[in-house]
Coordinates of C-alpha atoms and ligand atoms in Angstrom, one line a residue:
M1 CA 27.6 -182.6 129.5
S2 CA 29.2 -180.6 132.3
T3 CA 27.8 -177.1 133.2
D4 CA 30.8 -175.3 131.7
A5 CA 30.5 -177.3 128.4
V6 CA 26.8 -176.4 128.2
F7 CA 27.6 -172.7 128.8
A8 CA 30.5 -172.8 126.3
A9 CA 28.3 -174.3 123.6
A10 CA 25.8 -171.4 124.1
L11 CA 28.5 -168.7 124.0
D12 CA 30.2 -170.2 121.0
T13 CA 27.0 -170.5 119.1
A14 CA 26.1 -166.9 120.0
Q15 CA 29.5 -165.7 118.7
R16 CA 29.4 -167.7 115.5
T17 CA 25.8 -166.8 114.6
V18 CA 26.1 -163.2 115.8
T19 CA 23.1 -163.5 118.0
S20 CA 23.0 -162.4 121.6
I21 CA 21.9 -164.7 124.5
S22 CA 20.6 -164.2 128.0
Q23 CA 23.1 -164.0 130.8
L24 CA 24.2 -167.4 132.2
S25 CA 23.8 -166.0 135.7
T26 CA 20.0 -165.6 135.3
S27 CA 19.6 -169.3 135.5
A28 CA 22.7 -170.5 137.5
T29 CA 25.3 -169.4 139.8
V30 CA 28.4 -168.6 137.8
G31 CA 31.4 -168.4 140.2
L32 CA 34.9 -167.6 139.0
D33 CA 36.0 -171.2 138.8
T34 CA 33.0 -172.1 136.6
A35 CA 33.5 -168.9 134.6
Y36 CA 37.1 -169.6 133.7
A37 CA 36.4 -173.3 133.0
T38 CA 33.7 -172.1 130.6
Q39 CA 36.1 -169.6 128.9
H40 CA 38.7 -172.4 128.5
A41 CA 36.0 -174.6 127.0
V42 CA 34.9 -171.8 124.6
I43 CA 38.6 -171.5 123.5
A44 CA 39.0 -175.3 123.2
R45 CA 36.1 -175.2 120.7
R46 CA 37.7 -172.5 118.7
L47 CA 41.1 -174.3 118.7
A48 CA 39.3 -177.5 117.6
R49 CA 38.2 -175.5 114.5
G50 CA 41.8 -174.7 113.7
E51 CA 42.3 -171.4 115.4
L52 CA 45.6 -170.7 117.2
R53 CA 46.3 -169.0 120.5
T54 CA 48.0 -165.6 119.9
G55 CA 47.8 -163.9 123.3
L56 CA 45.9 -162.8 126.3
K57 CA 43.9 -159.7 127.2
L58 CA 43.0 -158.0 130.5
G59 CA 39.7 -156.4 131.3
F60 CA 38.5 -154.1 134.1
T61 CA 42.0 -152.6 134.3
S62 CA 40.6 -149.1 134.9
R63 CA 39.4 -148.2 138.3
A64 CA 36.3 -146.4 136.8
K65 CA 35.2 -149.5 134.9
A66 CA 35.9 -151.9 137.8
Q67 CA 33.9 -149.6 140.2
Q68 CA 31.1 -149.3 137.6
M69 CA 30.9 -153.1 137.5
G70 CA 31.3 -153.5 141.3
V71 CA 34.4 -155.6 141.0
D72 CA 37.7 -155.3 142.6
D73 CA 40.0 -157.3 140.4
V74 CA 41.0 -157.5 136.8
I75 CA 39.9 -160.4 134.5
I76 CA 41.8 -162.2 131.8
G77 CA 40.8 -163.6 128.4
T78 CA 42.3 -165.3 125.4
L79 CA 43.2 -164.0 122.0
T80 CA 43.3 -166.2 118.9
D81 CA 44.5 -165.6 115.3
A82 CA 40.9 -165.4 114.1
M83 CA 40.5 -162.3 116.2
R84 CA 43.7 -160.6 114.8
L85 CA 43.4 -157.8 112.3
D86 CA 46.4 -156.3 110.5
D87 CA 47.0 -152.6 111.1
G88 CA 44.7 -150.8 108.6
A89 CA 42.7 -153.9 107.8
V90 CA 38.9 -154.1 107.3
F91 CA 36.6 -155.3 110.1
D92 CA 33.1 -156.4 108.9
R93 CA 30.6 -154.8 111.3
R94 CA 28.2 -157.5 110.5
S95 CA 30.5 -160.1 112.1
A96 CA 29.7 -158.7 115.6
I97 CA 26.5 -158.2 117.7
H98 CA 27.0 -154.8 119.3
P99 CA 30.8 -154.1 119.0
R100 CA 32.6 -151.4 121.0
V101 CA 36.2 -150.3 120.5
E102 CA 38.9 -149.4 122.9
P103 CA 42.4 -147.9 122.6
E104 CA 44.9 -150.1 124.4
V105 CA 48.6 -150.8 125.0
A106 CA 49.9 -154.2 123.7
Y107 CA 53.0 -155.9 125.0
L108 CA 54.9 -158.7 123.2
L109 CA 56.6 -161.3 125.3
G110 CA 60.1 -162.2 124.2
A111 CA 60.6 -164.8 126.9
D112 CA 58.4 -167.2 128.9
V113 CA 57.1 -165.7 132.1
S114 CA 58.0 -168.0 135.0
E115 CA 57.0 -167.9 138.6
G116 CA 60.5 -167.2 139.9
M117 CA 61.0 -164.0 137.8
T118 CA 61.6 -160.9 139.9
N119 CA 61.1 -158.3 137.2
L120 CA 58.4 -159.5 134.9
M121 CA 59.0 -156.6 132.5
D122 CA 62.3 -158.4 131.6
A123 CA 60.2 -160.9 129.7
V124 CA 58.7 -158.1 127.5
A125 CA 60.4 -157.5 124.1
A126 CA 58.2 -154.9 122.5
V127 CA 55.3 -152.5 123.0
A128 CA 52.7 -151.1 120.6
P129 CA 49.5 -149.1 120.3
A130 CA 46.5 -151.4 119.9
L131 CA 42.8 -151.4 119.2
E132 CA 40.5 -153.9 120.8
I133 CA 37.0 -154.6 119.6
I134 CA 34.8 -156.1 122.4
D135 CA 31.5 -157.7 121.7
S136 CA 29.6 -159.1 124.6
R137 CA 27.6 -162.1 123.6
Y138 CA 25.0 -161.1 126.2
R139 CA 21.9 -159.1 125.3
D140 CA 22.4 -155.4 125.8
F141 CA 25.9 -155.9 127.0
H142 CA 24.5 -156.8 130.5
F143 CA 26.5 -159.3 132.5
S144 CA 27.8 -160.3 135.9
L145 CA 31.5 -160.8 136.6
G146 CA 31.1 -164.6 136.1
D147 CA 29.2 -164.1 132.8
V148 CA 31.8 -161.8 131.3
V149 CA 34.7 -164.1 132.3
A150 CA 32.9 -167.1 130.8
D151 CA 32.4 -164.9 127.6
N152 CA 36.2 -164.6 127.2
A153 CA 36.1 -161.0 128.6
S154 CA 34.0 -160.0 125.6
A155 CA 37.0 -160.4 123.2
A156 CA 36.1 -160.1 119.5
A157 CA 39.0 -158.7 117.5
Y158 CA 42.2 -156.7 117.9
A159 CA 44.8 -154.8 115.8
I160 CA 48.3 -154.0 116.8
G161 CA 50.3 -151.0 115.5
P162 CA 54.1 -150.9 114.9
W163 CA 56.0 -152.6 117.7
A164 CA 58.7 -150.6 119.4
P165 CA 61.5 -152.3 121.4
V166 CA 60.4 -151.9 125.1
D167 CA 63.8 -150.3 126.1
R168 CA 63.4 -147.6 123.4
A169 CA 59.7 -146.9 124.1
G170 CA 60.4 -145.2 127.4
D171 CA 58.1 -144.8 130.4
L172 CA 54.5 -145.4 129.3
A173 CA 52.9 -144.6 132.6
N174 CA 51.1 -141.4 131.5
R175 CA 50.9 -141.0 127.8
A176 CA 48.1 -139.2 126.0
V177 CA 45.7 -141.5 124.2
R178 CA 43.3 -140.4 121.4
L179 CA 40.6 -142.4 119.6
E180 CA 39.4 -141.0 116.3
V181 CA 36.7 -142.0 113.8
D182 CA 37.2 -140.7 110.3
G183 CA 39.7 -138.1 111.7
R184 CA 37.3 -136.8 114.3
I185 CA 38.2 -137.2 118.0
S186 CA 35.9 -139.7 119.6
T187 CA 37.5 -139.9 123.0
T188 CA 40.7 -139.1 124.8
G189 CA 42.5 -140.5 127.8
S190 CA 45.8 -141.5 129.3
T191 CA 47.7 -144.8 129.6
A192 CA 47.6 -144.0 133.4
A193 CA 44.0 -145.3 133.3
I194 CA 45.5 -148.8 132.7
L195 CA 46.3 -150.0 136.3
G196 CA 47.9 -146.7 137.0
D197 CA 50.7 -147.7 134.6
P198 CA 50.2 -150.3 131.8
A199 CA 53.6 -151.9 132.8
R200 CA 51.7 -153.4 135.7
A201 CA 49.7 -155.5 133.3
V202 CA 52.3 -158.1 132.9
A203 CA 52.4 -158.8 136.7
A204 CA 48.6 -158.8 136.8
A205 CA 48.4 -161.3 133.9
A206 CA 51.1 -163.5 135.5
R207 CA 49.1 -163.6 138.8
L208 CA 45.8 -164.4 137.0
A209 CA 47.5 -166.9 134.8
V210 CA 48.7 -169.0 137.8
R211 CA 45.3 -168.8 139.5
H212 CA 43.1 -169.6 136.4
G213 CA 45.2 -171.9 134.2
F214 CA 46.8 -169.6 131.5
T215 CA 50.4 -169.5 130.4
L216 CA 52.5 -166.5 129.4
R217 CA 54.9 -167.8 126.8
A218 CA 57.4 -166.1 124.5
G219 CA 55.5 -164.8 121.5
T220 CA 52.4 -164.0 123.5
V221 CA 50.6 -160.7 122.8
L222 CA 49.2 -159.1 126.0
L223 CA 46.5 -156.4 125.6
A224 CA 47.0 -154.5 128.8
G225 CA 43.5 -152.9 129.0
A226 CA 41.6 -149.9 127.8
A227 CA 42.9 -146.4 128.2
T228 CA 39.4 -144.9 127.8
A229 CA 35.8 -146.0 128.1
A230 CA 34.8 -148.3 125.2
V231 CA 33.1 -146.5 122.3
P232 CA 30.4 -148.1 120.1
L233 CA 32.0 -149.1 116.8
P234 CA 30.6 -147.1 113.9
D235 CA 28.9 -149.0 111.1
S236 CA 31.6 -147.8 108.8
G237 CA 34.6 -145.6 108.9
V238 CA 38.3 -145.5 109.9
V239 CA 39.0 -146.0 113.6
E240 CA 42.4 -144.9 114.7
A241 CA 44.1 -145.0 118.1
T242 CA 47.2 -142.8 118.8
I243 CA 49.4 -143.1 121.9
A244 CA 51.7 -140.1 122.3
G245 CA 55.3 -141.0 121.5
L246 CA 54.4 -144.6 120.7
G247 CA 52.5 -144.5 117.5
R248 CA 49.1 -145.2 115.9
V249 CA 47.0 -148.1 114.7
S250 CA 43.8 -148.2 112.7
I251 CA 41.1 -150.4 111.3
R252 CA 38.5 -149.7 108.6
V253 CA 35.0 -150.7 109.5
L254 CA 32.7 -151.8 106.7
D255 CA 29.0 -152.7 107.0
G256 CA 29.5 -155.8 104.8
A257 CA 31.9 -158.4 103.7
P258 CA 35.4 -157.0 102.9
D259 CA 37.0 -157.7 99.6
P260 CA 38.4 -161.3 100.1
D261 CA 41.7 -160.2 98.6
E262 CA 42.2 -157.6 101.4
K263 CA 44.9 -159.0 103.7
G264 CA 44.3 -159.3 107.4
S265 CA 40.5 -158.6 107.1
R266 CA 37.7 -160.4 108.6
Ligands
LIG1 O1 38.5 -155.4 127.3 C1 37.8 -155.0 128.2 O2 38.1 -154.1 129.0 C2 36.4 -155.6 128.4 C3 36.3 -156.5 129.5 C4 35.0 -157.0 129.6 C5 33.9 -156.0 130.0 C6 33.2 -155.4 128.9 O3 32.8 -156.1 127.9 O4 33.0 -154.2 128.9
LIG2 MG1 39.9 -154.3 126.3

């Protein structure tokens, strides 16, 4: 087996068995090419089990987080339908190792993004508030840049609030963001933390897509990045993100299997 296939098998097993593993980089050099090849192999395993691609996510879009990690560029990961939660749906805390949650801005592409496009925002149809649950498969959330890229940018689950047509949503460069747990403010921030303006996420994703073998097609959801630091997911409770003038989105966290009749739950 190739190195990326071996790494992918370890990460895939860690995710499915909800068991953390050691960093790949403790025993090997994990450069960006190997890391993205591993991520693609992890996703190929998920697709082979019947999952469908739904979108892409960016990570390290805030200067503070990038500096904290000692990196100077954003990273990209893949979303699938198995990670998607309906707005208000239940997330089973036991399906993740040490989950954290982030309030984000999501874009929906209405057209394919092609290399010749001058204004990439022309490809965006709608925008929405979103929640992302991240869950590093590495012990104690410790990783190198290569480790986290290989681990699909820690992607675990996401929920999207009501979509607004992008031309009606207005300028999202500096909107207040609030994350609440059971109605109590957990953290606050601004959409400006996302690349200075979340609208820059589409161009960033397009650049990374060309370099690392992703495609931005019509229907793709793009999680633009976190507007605040990630917060540990509570064992139970309602987690809600609000973006001023855009709307809100929530999930209900349960420490156990949700009622199987509950739509959009996992
Ligand atoms: O979505 C994110 O910003 C996470 C990127 C990966 C880094 C992390 O797990 O904190
Ligand atoms: Mg995120």
